[in-house]
Short mmCIF file of C-alpha atoms in Angstrom, two decimals:
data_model
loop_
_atom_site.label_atom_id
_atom_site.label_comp_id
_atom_site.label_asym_id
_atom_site.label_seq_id
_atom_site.Cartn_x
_atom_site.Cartn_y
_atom_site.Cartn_z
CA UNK A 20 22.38 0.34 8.69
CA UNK A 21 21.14 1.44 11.83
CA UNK A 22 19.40 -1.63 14.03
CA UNK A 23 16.22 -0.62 15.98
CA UNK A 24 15.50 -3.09 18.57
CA UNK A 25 12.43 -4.08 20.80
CA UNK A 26 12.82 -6.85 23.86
CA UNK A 27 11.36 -9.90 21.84
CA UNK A 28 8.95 -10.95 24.24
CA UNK A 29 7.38 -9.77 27.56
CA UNK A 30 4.64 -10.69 30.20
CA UNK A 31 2.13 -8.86 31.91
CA UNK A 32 -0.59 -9.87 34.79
CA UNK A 33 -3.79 -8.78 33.84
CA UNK A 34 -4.81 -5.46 35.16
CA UNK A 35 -1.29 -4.58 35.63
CA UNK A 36 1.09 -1.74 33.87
CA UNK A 37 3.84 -2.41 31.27
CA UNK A 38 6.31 -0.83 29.52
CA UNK A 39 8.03 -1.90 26.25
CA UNK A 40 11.07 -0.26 24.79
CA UNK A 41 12.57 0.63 21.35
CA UNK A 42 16.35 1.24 21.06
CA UNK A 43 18.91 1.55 18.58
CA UNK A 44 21.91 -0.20 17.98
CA UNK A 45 24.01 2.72 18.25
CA UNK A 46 22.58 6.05 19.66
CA UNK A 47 19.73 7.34 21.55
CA UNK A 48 16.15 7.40 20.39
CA UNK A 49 14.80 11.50 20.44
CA UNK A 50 11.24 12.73 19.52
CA UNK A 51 13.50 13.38 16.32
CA UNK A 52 13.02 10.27 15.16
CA UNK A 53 9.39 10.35 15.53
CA UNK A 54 8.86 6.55 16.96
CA UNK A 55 5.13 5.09 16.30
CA UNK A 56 4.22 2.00 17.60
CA UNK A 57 1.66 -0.71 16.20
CA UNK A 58 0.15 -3.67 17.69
CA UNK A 59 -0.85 -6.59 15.49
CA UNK A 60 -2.68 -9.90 16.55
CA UNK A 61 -1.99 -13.01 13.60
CA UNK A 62 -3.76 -12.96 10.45
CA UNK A 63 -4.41 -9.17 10.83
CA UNK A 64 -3.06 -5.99 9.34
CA UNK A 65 -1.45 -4.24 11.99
CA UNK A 66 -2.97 -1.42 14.20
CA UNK A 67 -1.98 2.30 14.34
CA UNK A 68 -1.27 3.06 18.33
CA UNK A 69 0.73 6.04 18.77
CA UNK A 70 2.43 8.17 16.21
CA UNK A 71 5.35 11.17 16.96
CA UNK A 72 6.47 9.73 19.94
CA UNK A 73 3.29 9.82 21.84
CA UNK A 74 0.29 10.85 20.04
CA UNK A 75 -2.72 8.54 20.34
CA UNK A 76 -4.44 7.70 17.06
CA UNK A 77 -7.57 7.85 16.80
CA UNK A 78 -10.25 5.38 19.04
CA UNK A 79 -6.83 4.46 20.69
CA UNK A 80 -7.69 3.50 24.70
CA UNK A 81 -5.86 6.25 26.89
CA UNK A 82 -4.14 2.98 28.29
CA UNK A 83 -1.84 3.52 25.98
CA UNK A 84 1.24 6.08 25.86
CA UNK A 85 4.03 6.98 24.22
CA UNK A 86 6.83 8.81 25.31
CA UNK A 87 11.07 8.87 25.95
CA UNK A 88 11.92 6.94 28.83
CA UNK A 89 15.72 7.80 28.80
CA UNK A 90 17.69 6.80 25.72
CA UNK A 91 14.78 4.85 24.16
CA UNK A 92 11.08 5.08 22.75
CA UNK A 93 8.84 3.28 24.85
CA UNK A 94 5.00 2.32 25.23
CA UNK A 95 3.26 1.82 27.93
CA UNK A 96 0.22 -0.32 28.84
CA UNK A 97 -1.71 0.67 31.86
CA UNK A 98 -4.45 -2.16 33.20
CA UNK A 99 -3.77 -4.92 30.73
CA UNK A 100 -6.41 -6.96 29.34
CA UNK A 101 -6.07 -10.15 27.76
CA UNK A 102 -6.84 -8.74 24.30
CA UNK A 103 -4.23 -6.87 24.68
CA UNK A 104 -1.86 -10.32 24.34
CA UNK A 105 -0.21 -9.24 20.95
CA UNK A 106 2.96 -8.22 18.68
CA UNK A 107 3.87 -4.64 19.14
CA UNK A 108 6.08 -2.89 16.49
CA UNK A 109 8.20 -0.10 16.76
CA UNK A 110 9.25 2.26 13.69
CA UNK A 111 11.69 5.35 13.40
CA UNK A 112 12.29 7.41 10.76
CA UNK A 113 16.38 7.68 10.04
CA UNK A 114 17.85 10.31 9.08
CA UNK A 115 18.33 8.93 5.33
CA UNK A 116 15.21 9.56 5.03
CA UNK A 117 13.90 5.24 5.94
CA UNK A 118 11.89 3.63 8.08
CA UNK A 119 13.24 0.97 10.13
CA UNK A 120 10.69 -1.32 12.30
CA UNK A 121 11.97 -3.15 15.40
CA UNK A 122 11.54 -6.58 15.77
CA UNK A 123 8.82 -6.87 17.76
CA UNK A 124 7.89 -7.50 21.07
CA UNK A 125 5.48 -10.46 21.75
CA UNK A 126 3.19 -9.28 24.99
CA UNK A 127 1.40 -12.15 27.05
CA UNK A 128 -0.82 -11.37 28.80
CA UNK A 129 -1.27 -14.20 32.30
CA UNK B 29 -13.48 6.41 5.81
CA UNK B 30 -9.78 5.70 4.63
CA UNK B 31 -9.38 2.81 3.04
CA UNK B 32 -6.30 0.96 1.30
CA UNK B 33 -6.19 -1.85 -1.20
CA UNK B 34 -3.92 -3.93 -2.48
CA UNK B 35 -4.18 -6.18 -5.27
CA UNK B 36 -2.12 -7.95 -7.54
CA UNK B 37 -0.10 -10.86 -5.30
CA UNK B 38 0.41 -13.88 -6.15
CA UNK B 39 3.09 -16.70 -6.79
CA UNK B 40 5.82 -16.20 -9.02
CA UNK B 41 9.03 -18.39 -10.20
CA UNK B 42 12.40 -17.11 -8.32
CA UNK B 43 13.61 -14.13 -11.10
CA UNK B 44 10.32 -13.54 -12.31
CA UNK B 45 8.59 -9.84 -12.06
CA UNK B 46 5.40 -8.85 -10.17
CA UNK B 47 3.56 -5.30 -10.06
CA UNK B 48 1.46 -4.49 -6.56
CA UNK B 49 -1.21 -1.86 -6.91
CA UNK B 50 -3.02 -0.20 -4.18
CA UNK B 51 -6.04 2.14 -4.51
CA UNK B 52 -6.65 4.69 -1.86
CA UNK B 53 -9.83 6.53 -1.12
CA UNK B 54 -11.34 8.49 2.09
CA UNK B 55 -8.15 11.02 1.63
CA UNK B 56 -6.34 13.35 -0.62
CA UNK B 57 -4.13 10.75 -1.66
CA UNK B 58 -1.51 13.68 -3.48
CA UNK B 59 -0.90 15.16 0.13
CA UNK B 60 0.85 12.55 1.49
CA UNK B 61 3.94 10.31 1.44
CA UNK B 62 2.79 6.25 0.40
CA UNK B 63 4.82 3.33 2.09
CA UNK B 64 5.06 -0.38 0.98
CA UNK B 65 5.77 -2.53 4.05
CA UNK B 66 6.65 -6.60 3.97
CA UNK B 67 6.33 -9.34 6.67
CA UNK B 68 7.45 -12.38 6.10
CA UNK B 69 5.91 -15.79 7.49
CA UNK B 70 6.17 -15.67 10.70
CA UNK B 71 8.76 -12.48 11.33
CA UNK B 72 7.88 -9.17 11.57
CA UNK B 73 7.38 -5.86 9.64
CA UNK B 74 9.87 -4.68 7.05
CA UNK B 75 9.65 -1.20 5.69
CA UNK B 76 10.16 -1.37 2.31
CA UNK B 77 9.74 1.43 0.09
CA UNK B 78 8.25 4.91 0.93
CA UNK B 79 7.38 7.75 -1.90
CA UNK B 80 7.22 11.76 -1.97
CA UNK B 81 3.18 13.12 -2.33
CA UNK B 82 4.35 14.25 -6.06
CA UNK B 83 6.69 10.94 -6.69
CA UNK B 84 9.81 13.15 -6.99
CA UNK B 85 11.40 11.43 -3.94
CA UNK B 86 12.05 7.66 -3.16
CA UNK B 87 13.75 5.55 -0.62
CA UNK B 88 14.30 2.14 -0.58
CA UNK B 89 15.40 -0.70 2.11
CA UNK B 90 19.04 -1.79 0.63
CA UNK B 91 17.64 -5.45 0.31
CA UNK B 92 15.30 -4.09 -2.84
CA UNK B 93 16.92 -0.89 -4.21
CA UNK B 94 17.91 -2.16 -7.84
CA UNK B 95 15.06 -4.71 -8.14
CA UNK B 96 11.82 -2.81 -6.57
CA UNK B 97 10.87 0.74 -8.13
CA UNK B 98 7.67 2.48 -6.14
CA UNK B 99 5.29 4.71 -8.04
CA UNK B 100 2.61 6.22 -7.88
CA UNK B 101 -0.46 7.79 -10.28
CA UNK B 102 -2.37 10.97 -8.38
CA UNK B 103 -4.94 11.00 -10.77
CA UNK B 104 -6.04 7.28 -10.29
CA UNK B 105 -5.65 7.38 -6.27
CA UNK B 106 -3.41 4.56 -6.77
CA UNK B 107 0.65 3.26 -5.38
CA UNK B 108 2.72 0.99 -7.21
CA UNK B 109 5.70 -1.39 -6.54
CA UNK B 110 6.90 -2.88 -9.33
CA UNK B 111 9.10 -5.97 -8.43
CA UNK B 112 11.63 -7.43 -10.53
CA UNK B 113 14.86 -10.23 -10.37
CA UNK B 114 12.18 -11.71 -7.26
CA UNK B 115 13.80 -13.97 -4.65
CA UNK B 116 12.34 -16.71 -2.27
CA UNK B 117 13.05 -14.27 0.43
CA UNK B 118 10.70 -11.26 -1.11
CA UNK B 119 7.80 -14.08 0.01
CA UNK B 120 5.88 -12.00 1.95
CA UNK B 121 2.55 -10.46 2.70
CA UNK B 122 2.88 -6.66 1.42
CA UNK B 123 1.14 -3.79 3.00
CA UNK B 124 0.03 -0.18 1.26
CA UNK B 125 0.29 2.31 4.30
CA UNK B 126 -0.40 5.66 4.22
CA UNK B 127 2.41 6.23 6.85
CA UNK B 128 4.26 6.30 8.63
CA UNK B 129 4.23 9.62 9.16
CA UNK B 130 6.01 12.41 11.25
CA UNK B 131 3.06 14.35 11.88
CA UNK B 132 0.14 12.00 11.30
CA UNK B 133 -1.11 8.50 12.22
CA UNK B 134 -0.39 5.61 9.84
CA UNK B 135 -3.20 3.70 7.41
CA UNK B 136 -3.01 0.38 6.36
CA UNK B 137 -4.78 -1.81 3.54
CA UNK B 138 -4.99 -5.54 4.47
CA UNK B 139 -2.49 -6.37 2.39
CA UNK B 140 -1.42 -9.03 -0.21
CA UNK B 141 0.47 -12.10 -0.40
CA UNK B 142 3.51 -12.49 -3.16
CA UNK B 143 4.67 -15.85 -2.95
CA UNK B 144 8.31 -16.68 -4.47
CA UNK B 145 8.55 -20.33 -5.25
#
């Protein structure tokens, strides 16, 4: 089964831009495999970001994108803030017909 | 106002059987595709089961096919995962989603916590 992976953690200066990636184990990532991306803080059900590869849901901050940044997904954060300090999730649709998620990355914000 | 919830968690004895059920509301539930999704203590989100708007198409995650079976009832709003032959490592908060989705953005309820011990 395919692997979809996400760095596991990453750190960001407040006010300042980052980007977080989702791969797969073997391949490259296309708008085919529709990547969304969800943040989730602990205790909490997580939160719908971007969906198809880099549509905003709704009451989503434009500081967030989505898009194909060579052979991988990838979201990016533009002027962090400290609530954005969370777990982000990445999830791609195979072509069996499954979701996979990606690990997770774990964003600190400091 | 979309809104999932799940109900039915709990704790169970390893090889014992638990049925989730999640009512929707705020959408036409029969026009889209309903997804179970799992995290586990600590780790992080496990797609688990996903199922066609009419129920005539199912996929599972190999670590439930043969144990889980997803359903779903139109008329009552509701999604279903039946779990049977449950393991300690099934222990896990479970999520209704409506999503995800090629085309649109993915719901969630707030989920409920089966506990195998």
């Amino acid at each position: 089964q395919t692997v979809v992976t996400q760095e596991p953690s990453f750190s960001v200066s407040p006010g300042g831009t980052v980007t977080l990636t989702c791969g797969l184990s073997s391949g490259s990532v296309s708008t085919s495999y529709y990547p969304s991306w969800y943040q989730q803080t602990p205790g909490q059900a997580p939160r719908t970001l971007i969906y198809n590869t880099n549509a905003r849901s709704s009451g989503v901050p434009d500081r967030f994108s989505g898009s194909i940044l060579g052979n991988k997904a990838a979201l990016t954060i533009t002027g962090a803030q400290a609530d954005d300090e969370s777990d982000y999730y990445c999830v791609m649709l195979m072509s069996s017909g499954i979701w996979v998620f990606g690990g997770g990355t774990k964003l600190t914000v400091l | 106002e979309v809104q999932l919830v799940e109900s039915g968690g709990g704790l169970v004895q390893p090889g014992g059987s638990l049925r989730l059920s999640c009512a929707a509301s705020g959408f036409t539930f029969s026009t889209y595709w309903m997804t179970w999704v799992r995290q586990a203590p600590g780790k992080g989100l496990e797609w688990v089961a996903n199922i066609k708007e009419d129920g005539s198409v199912k996929h599972y995650v190999d670590s439930v096919k043969g144990r889980f079976t997803i359903s779903r009832d139109n008329a009552k709003n509701s999604l279903y995962l039946q779990m049977n032959s449950l393991r300690a490592e099934d222990t896990a908060v479970y999520y209704c989603a409506r999503g995800p989705h090629t085309q649109a953005t993915t719901y969630w309820g707030q989920g409920t916590l089966v506990t195998v011990s």
